[in-house]
Short mmCIF file of C-alpha atoms in Angstrom, two decimals:
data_model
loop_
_atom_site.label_atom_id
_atom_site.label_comp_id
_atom_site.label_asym_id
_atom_site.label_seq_id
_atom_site.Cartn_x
_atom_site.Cartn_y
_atom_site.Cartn_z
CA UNK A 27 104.42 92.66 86.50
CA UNK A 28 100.66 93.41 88.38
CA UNK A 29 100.27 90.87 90.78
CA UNK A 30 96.78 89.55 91.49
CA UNK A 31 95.80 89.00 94.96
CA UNK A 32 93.38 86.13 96.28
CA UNK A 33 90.31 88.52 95.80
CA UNK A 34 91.01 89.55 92.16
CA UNK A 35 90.75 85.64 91.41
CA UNK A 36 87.58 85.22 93.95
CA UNK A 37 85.80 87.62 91.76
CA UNK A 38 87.09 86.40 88.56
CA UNK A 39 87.42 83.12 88.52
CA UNK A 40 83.85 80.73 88.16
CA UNK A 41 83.00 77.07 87.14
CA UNK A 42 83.26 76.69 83.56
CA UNK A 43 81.08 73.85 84.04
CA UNK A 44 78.12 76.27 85.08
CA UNK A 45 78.40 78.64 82.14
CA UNK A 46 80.76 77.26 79.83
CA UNK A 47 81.07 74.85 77.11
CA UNK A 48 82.07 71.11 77.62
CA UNK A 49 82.76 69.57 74.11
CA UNK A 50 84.96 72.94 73.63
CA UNK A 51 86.80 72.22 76.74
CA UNK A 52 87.53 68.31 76.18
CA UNK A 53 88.64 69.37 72.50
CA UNK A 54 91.13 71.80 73.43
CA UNK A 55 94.83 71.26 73.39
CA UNK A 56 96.02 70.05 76.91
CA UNK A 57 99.50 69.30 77.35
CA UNK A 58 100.65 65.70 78.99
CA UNK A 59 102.26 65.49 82.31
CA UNK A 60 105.35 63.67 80.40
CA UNK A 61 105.85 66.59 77.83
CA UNK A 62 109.48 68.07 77.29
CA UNK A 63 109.49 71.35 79.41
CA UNK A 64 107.26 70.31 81.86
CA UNK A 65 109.47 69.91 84.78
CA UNK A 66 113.39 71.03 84.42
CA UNK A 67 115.35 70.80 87.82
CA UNK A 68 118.08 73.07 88.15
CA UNK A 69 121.48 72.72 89.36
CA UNK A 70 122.18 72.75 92.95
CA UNK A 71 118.83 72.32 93.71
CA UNK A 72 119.03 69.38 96.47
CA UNK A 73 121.35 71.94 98.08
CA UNK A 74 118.71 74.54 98.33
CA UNK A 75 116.40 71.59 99.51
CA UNK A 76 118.71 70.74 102.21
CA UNK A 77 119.03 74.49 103.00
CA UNK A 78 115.56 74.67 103.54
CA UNK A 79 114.97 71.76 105.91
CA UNK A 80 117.69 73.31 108.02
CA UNK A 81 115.84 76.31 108.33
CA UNK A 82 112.09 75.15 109.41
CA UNK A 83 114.15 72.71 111.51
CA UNK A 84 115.07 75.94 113.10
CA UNK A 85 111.93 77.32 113.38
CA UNK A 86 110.62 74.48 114.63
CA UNK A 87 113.73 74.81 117.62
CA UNK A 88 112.69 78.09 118.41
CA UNK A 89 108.80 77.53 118.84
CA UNK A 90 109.61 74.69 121.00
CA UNK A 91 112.18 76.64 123.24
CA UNK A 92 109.07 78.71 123.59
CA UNK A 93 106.35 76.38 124.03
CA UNK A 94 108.27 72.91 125.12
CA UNK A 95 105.81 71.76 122.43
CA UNK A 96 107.13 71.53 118.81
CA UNK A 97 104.33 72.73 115.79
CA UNK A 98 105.37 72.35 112.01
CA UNK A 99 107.21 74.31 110.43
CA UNK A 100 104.32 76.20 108.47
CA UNK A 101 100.79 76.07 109.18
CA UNK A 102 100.80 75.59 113.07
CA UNK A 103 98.24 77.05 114.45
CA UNK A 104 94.54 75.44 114.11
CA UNK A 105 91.41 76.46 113.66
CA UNK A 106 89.49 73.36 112.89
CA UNK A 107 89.42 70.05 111.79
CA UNK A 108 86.25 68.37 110.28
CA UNK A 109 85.03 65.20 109.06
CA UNK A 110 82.73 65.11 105.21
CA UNK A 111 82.87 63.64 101.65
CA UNK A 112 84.60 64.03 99.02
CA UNK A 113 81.88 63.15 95.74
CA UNK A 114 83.19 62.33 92.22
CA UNK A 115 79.74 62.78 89.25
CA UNK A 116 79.35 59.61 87.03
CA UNK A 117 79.34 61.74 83.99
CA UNK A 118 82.59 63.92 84.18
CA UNK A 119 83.51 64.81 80.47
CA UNK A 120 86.18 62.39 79.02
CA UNK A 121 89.12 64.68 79.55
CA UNK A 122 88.27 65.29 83.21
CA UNK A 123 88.13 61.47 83.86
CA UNK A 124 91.60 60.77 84.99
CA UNK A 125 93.60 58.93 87.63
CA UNK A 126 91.57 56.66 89.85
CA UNK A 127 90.02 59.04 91.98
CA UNK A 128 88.17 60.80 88.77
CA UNK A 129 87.79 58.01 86.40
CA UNK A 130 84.42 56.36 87.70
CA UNK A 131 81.66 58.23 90.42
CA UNK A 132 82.13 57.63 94.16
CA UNK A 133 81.29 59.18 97.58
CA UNK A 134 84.61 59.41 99.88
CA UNK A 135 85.17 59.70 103.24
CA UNK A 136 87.60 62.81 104.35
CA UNK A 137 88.81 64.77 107.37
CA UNK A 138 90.04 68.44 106.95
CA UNK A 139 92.36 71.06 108.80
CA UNK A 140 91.57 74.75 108.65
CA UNK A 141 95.40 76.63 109.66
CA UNK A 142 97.38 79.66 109.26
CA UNK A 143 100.35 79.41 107.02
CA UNK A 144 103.16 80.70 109.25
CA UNK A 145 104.91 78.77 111.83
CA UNK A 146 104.04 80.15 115.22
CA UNK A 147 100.55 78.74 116.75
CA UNK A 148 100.00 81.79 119.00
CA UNK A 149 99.56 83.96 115.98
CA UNK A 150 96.42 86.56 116.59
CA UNK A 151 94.12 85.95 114.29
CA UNK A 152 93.65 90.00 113.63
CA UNK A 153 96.51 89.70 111.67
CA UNK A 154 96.35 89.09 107.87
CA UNK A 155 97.97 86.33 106.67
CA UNK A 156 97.65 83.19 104.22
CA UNK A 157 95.29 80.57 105.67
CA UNK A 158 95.55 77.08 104.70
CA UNK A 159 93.24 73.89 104.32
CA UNK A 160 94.34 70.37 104.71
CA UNK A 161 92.52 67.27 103.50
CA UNK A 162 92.56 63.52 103.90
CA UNK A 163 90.77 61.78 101.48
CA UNK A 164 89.94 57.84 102.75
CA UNK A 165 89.02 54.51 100.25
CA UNK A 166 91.39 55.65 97.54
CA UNK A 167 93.14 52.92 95.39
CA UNK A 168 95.57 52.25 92.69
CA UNK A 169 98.90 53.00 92.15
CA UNK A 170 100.46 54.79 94.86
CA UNK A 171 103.53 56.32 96.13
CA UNK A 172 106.38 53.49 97.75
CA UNK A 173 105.75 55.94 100.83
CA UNK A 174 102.37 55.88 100.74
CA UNK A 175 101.54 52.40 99.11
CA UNK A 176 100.28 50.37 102.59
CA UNK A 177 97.41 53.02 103.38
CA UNK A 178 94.80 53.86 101.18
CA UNK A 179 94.81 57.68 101.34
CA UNK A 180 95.52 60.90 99.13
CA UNK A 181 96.71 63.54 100.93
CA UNK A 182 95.90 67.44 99.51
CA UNK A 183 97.28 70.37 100.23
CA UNK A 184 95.73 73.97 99.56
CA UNK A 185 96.32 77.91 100.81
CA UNK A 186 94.60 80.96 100.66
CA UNK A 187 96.97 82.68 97.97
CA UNK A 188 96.69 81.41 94.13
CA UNK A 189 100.60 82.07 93.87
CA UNK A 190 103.14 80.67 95.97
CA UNK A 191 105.82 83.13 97.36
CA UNK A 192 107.71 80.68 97.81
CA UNK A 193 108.03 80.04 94.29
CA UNK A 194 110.98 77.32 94.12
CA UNK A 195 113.65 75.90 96.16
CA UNK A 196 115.78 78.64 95.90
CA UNK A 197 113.33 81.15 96.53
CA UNK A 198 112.31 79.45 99.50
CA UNK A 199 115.47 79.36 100.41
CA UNK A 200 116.29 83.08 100.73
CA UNK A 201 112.79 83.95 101.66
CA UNK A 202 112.97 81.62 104.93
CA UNK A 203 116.14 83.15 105.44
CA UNK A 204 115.20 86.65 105.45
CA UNK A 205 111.86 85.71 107.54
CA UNK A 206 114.51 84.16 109.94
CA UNK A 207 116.51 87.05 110.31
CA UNK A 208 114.03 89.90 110.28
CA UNK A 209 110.81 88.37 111.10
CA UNK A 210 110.38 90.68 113.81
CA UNK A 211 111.55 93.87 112.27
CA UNK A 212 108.80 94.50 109.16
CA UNK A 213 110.67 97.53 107.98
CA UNK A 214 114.04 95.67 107.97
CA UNK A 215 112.36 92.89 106.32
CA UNK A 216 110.23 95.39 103.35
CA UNK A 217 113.87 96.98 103.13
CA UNK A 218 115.55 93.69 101.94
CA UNK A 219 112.55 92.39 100.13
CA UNK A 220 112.67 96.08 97.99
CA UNK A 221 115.91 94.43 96.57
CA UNK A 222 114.40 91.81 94.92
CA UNK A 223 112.84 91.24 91.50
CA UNK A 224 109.65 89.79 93.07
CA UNK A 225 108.59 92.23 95.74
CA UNK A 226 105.24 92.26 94.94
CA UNK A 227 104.68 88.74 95.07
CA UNK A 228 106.34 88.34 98.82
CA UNK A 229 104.56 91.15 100.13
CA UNK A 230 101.16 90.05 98.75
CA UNK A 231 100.55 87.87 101.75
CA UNK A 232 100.59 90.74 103.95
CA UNK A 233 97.52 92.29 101.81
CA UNK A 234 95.09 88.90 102.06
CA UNK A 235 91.46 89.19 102.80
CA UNK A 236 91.14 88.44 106.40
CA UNK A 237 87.59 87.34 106.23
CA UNK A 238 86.06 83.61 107.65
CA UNK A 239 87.65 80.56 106.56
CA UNK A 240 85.50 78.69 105.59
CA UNK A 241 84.24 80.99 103.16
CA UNK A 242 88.12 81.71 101.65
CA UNK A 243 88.62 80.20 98.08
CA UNK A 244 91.96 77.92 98.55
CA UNK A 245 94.14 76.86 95.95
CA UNK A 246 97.07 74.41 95.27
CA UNK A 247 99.43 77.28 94.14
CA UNK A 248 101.38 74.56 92.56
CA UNK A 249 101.05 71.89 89.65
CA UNK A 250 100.32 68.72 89.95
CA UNK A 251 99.95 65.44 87.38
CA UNK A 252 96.79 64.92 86.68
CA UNK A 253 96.71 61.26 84.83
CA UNK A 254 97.63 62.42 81.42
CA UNK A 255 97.53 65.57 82.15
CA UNK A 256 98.81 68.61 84.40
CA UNK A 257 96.99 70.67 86.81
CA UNK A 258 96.23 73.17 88.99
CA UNK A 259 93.31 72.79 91.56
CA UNK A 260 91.06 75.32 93.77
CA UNK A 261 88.33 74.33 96.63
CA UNK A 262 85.36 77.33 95.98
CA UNK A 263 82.75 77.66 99.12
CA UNK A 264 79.38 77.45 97.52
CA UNK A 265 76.75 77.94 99.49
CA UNK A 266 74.80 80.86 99.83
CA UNK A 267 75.98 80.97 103.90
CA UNK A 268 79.65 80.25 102.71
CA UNK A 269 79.88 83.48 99.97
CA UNK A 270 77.59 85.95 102.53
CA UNK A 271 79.90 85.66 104.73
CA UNK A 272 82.64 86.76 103.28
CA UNK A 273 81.73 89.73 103.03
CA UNK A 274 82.60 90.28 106.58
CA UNK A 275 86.59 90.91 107.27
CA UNK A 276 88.69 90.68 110.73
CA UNK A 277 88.23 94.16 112.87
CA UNK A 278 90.62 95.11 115.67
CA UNK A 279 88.07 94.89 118.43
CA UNK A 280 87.20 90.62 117.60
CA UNK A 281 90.06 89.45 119.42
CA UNK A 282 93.11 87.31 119.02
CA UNK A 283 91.00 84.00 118.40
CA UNK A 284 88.28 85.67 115.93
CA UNK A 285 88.59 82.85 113.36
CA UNK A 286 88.56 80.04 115.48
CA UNK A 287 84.47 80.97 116.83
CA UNK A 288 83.79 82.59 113.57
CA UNK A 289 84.88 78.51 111.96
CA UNK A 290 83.22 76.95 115.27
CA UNK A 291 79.88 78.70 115.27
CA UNK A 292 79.83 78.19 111.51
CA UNK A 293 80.29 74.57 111.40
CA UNK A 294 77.66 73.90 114.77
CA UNK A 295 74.43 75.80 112.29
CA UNK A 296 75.57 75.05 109.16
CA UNK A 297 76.81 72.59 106.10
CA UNK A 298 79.70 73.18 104.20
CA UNK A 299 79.80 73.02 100.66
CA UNK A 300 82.81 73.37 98.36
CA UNK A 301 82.89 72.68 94.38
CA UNK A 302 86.60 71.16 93.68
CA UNK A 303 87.74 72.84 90.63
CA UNK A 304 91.12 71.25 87.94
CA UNK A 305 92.63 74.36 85.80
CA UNK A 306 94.27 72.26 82.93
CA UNK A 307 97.79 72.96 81.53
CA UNK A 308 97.92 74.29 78.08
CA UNK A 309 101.05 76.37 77.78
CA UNK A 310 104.03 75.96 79.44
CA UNK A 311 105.13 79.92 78.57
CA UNK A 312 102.24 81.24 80.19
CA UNK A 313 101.76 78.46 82.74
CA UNK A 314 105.06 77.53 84.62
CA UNK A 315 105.67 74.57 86.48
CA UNK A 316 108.63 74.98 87.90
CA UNK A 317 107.74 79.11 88.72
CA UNK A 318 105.15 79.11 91.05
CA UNK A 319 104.88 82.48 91.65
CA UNK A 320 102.77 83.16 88.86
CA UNK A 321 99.10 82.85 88.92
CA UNK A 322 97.71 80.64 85.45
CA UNK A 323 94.97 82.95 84.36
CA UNK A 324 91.36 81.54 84.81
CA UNK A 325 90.26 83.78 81.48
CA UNK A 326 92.05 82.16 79.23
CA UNK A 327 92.49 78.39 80.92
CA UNK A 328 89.20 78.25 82.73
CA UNK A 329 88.53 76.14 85.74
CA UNK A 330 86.51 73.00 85.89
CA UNK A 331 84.58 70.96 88.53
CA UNK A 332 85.13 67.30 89.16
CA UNK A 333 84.10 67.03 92.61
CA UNK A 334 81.58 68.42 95.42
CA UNK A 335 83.49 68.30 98.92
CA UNK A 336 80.51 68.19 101.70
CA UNK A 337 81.20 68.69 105.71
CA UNK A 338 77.55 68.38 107.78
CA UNK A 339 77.89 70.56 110.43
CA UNK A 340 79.75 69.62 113.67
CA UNK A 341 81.67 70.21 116.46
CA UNK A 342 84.84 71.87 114.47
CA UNK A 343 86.98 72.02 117.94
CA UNK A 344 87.07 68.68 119.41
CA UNK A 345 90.62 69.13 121.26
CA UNK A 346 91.12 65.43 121.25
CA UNK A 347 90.65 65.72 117.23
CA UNK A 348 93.21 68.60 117.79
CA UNK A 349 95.73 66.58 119.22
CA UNK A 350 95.66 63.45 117.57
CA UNK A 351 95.67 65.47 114.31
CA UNK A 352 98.82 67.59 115.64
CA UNK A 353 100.89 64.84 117.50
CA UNK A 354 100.16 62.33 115.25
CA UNK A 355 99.48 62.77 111.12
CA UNK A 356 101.35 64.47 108.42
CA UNK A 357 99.37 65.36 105.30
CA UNK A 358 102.05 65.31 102.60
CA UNK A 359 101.10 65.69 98.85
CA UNK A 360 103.64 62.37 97.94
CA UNK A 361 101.53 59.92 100.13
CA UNK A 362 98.87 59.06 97.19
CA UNK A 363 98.19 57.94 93.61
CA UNK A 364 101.20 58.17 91.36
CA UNK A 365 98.31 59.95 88.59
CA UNK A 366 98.40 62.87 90.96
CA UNK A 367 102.25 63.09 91.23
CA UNK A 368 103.25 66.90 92.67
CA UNK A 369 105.12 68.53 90.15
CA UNK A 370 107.70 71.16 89.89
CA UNK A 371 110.74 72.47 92.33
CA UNK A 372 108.22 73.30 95.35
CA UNK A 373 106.75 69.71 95.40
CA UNK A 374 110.18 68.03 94.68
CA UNK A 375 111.61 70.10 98.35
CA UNK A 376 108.75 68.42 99.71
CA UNK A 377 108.97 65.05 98.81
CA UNK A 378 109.43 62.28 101.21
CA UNK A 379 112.90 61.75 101.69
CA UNK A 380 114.39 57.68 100.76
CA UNK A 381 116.40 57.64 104.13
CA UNK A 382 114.51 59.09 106.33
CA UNK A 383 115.79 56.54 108.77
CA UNK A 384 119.45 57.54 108.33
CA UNK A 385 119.00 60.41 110.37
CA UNK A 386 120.65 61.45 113.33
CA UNK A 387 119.25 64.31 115.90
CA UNK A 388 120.87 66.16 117.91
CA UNK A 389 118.72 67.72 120.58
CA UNK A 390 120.95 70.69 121.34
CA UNK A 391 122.03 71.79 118.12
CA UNK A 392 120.47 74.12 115.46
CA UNK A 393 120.56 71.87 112.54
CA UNK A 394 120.63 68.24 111.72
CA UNK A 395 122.67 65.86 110.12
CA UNK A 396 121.83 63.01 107.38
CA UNK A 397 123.93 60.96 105.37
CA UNK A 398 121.87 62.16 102.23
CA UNK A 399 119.90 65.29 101.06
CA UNK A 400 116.78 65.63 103.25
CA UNK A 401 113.45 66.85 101.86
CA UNK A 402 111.46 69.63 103.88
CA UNK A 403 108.24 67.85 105.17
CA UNK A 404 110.12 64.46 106.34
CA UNK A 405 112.90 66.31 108.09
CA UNK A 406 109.88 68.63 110.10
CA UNK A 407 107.75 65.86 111.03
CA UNK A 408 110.15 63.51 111.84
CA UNK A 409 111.46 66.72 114.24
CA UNK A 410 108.61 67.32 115.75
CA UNK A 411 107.67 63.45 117.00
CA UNK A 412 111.39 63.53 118.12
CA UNK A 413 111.13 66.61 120.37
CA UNK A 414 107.17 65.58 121.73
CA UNK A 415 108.13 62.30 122.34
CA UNK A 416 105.32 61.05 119.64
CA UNK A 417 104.91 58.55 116.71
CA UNK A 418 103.86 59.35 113.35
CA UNK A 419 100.79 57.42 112.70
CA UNK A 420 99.84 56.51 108.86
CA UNK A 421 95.53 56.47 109.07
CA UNK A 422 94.79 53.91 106.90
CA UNK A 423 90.85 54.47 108.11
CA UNK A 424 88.99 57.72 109.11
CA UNK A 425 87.62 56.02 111.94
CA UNK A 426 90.86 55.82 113.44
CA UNK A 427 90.69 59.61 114.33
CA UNK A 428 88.59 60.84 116.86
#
C-alpha cells in the first residue's frame, strides 16, 4: 500500500466549510463513538503497554546520564511556547456542535508548545523529522476525566505526520525497541525495518518536509470521541505569512538551531492563525481506530472547521516559559472532557495510570517496578520529576505560567 506523506495531505486536504456543502455534510451517515467495532482491545495488550513504559523509561535514563537533566520520552526538545485563543463560531452546523467545548460560541484562553518528536533535546534541527504541537486549552467545563476533574483544562495533542508509526501498542512496542537498539546505526535499523509489513509507514518520518513550524499542518494521527461521534482533528496555518513560508525548507548551511529563530522571528512580526479542522468517522473498514497507521482520506470524509486558534505575536522563547513548561506540566490527551475521550490502542498506552502512586523507583536500575500495569505518559512524567527533583503542577489558570 502507497503511503501518503504530510505534503500529499497539505496539498490535498482543504476546509469543506470554504467550498463545500453543509446540509450534505450534517445529513451524512456518521458513526457513534459507542458503535460495535469501534474500539476492540486485543489480548496481551497491557503487556505491550507495560513494555513500552519500560522502554521511554529507558530513554529517558540515557538522556539524563547525558545531560543530568531528564526530557520526556518523545518530543524533548523545544522550539517555542506561546500564549492565544482558542474561538468556537455561534453557528457551527448541528452535527459539529458536540461536547462542551463545541456546543455553544466562546473565546478561550490557551498556551502552546512547538517540539520535535524524538526524545533527545540536542537534536539539530537540519535533520528531518516529525515536529509536534502541544496545546492547553483554559475555562473548559463539564464532565471530565477522574484525573483531570479538579482543573478546568483540555489538553491536545498533535504531530507533523497524518499517520502514526507507531500505530498500536504492539507496534510501538517493537518499533521503540528497534530505535533502542539501532538508533545509531540507520542502515542496521532500514535493514530490520525491510522485514516488516509496514516499512513504508516507519520510514516515512525520515522523508517529512523540513520547512518552518509554524507553517506545518499538524494532525492528531489518532481518533478521538467526539460527543456522539468519532474523530480525527488537524490544526491548518492560514494566513497568507503562515502558507508563504512554507515554501522555504531546512538547508545544510542554517545551522543546528534553524527552527528555533525561524519560530522566534516569526512570532516577534507576526500573528498566527490556524483553522481547527474535525474529519468525522463514517466507516470503520476504511477508517480504523484501533490501526493508526493509516491515513482516513480527506476526499472521501472531508474535513471541517469548528474553531479559529489565534497567537498575537510575542516573545516565543521566554526561557522561564521554557522551564516552567518542561519541569513542571504534562499535556496528556486523558486530562479533559469525557466527550473528547482518546480512542483506540495508542490513546489507551497513554492513559493515566489508576496507581500511579504505587510506584516504586529505583534510581540505578533500567526499569521500574509497579504493583499494576503502568501506562506510558504517567510512568515518563512521573520519571522525569523524580530524577529533576520537581513537582508536577496541574494549571488550573493560564496565568499561572509565565
Amino acid at each position: 500500500m502507497a503511503t501518503m506523506t504530510a505534503s500529499d495531505v497539505h496539498e490535498s486536504s482543504h476546509s469543506i466549510q470554504s467550498n463545500g456543502n453543509l446540509d450534505y455534510l450534517g445529513k451524512r451517515n456518521y458513526v457513534r463513538w459507542d458503535a460495535e467495532g469501534v474500539e476492540e482491545k486485543p489480548p496481551n495488550e497491557d503487556e505491550d503497554i507495560q513494555a513500552v513504559a519500560d522502554q521511554i523509561n529507558a530513554i529517558q535514563r540515557a538522556q539524563f546520564n547525558m545531560h543530568r537533566h531528564s526530557f520526556g520520552g518523545t518530543h524533548a526538545r523545544t522550539h517555542g511556547i506561546i500564549k492565544g485563543k482558542f474561538i468556537v463560531p455561534d453557528d457551527l452546523a448541528p452535527h459539529l456542535k458536540q461536547t462542551e467545548l463545541f456546543s455553544t460560541g466562546g473565546e478561550y484562553p490557551i498556551i502552546a508548545r512547538y517540539s520535535t518528536e524524538p526524545g533527545d533535546p540536542g537534536l539539530d534541527d537540519r535533520i528531518a523529522q516529525p515536529r509536534g504541537f502541544a496545546m492547553k486549552i483554559f475555562n473548559v467545563h463539564g464532565d471530565m476525566f477522574d484525573a483531570g476533574k479538579d482543573f478546568p483544562t483540555q489538553d491536545i495533542e498533535f504531530n507533523s505526520t497524518p499517520a502514526l508509526d507507531l500505530a498500536n501498542a504492539k507496534v510501538t512496542k517493537e518499533i521503540i525497541g528497534l530505535r533502542i537498539a539501532h538508533g545509531h546505526d540507520k542502515d542496521r535499523l532500514y535493514e530490520e525495518l525491510e522485514k516488516r509489513d509496514d516499512t513504508d509507514l516507519q520510514k516515512a518520518r525520515d522523508g517529512v518536509r523540513n520547512t518552518h513550524l509554524e507553517s506545518t499542518r499538524q494532525y492528531s494521527q489518532t481518533a478521538y470521541r467526539f460527543g456522539n461521534y468519532v474523530i480525527k482533528y488537524c490544526l491548518v496555518p492560514s494566513s497568507e505569512t503562515q502558507r508563504r513560508l512554507y515554501e522555504e525548507t531546512v538547508r545544510p548551511e542554517h545551522g543546528s538551531d534553524i527552527l528555533h529563530r525561524w519560530l522566534q522571528n516569526f512570532h516577534k512580526q507576526h500573528e498566527a492563525q490556524y483553522l481547527f479542522q474535525v474529519q468525522l468517522l463514517e466507516n470503520l473498514n476504511d477508517q480504523p481506530v484501533e490501526y493508526a497507521g493509516k491515513i482516513w482520506d480527506a476526499e472521501k470524509y472531508p474535513w471541517q472547521t469548528v474553531a479559529r486558534v489565534v497567537f498575537p505575536a510575542q516573545e516565543s522563547f521566554d526561557y522561564e516559559r521554557k522551564s516552567f513548561w518542561e519541569d513542571h506540566m504534562r499535556v496528556d490527551p486523558w486530562h479533559g472532557l469525557k466527550a473528547l475521550q482518546p480512542l483506540g490502542s495508542p490513546n489507551r498506552l497513554r492513559r493515566v495510570g489508576q496507581y500511579l502512586a504505587s510506584y516504586k523507583w529505583s534510581l540505578h536500575a533500567t526499569q521500574f517496578r509497579a504493583d499494576v500495569i503502568v501506562s506510558v505518559y504517567p510512568a515518563s512524567s512521573s520519571l522525569r520529576r523524580k530524577l529533576n527533583g520537581r513537582k508536577e503542577i496541574n494549571v488550573t489558570s493560564i496565568d499561572e505560567i509565565p
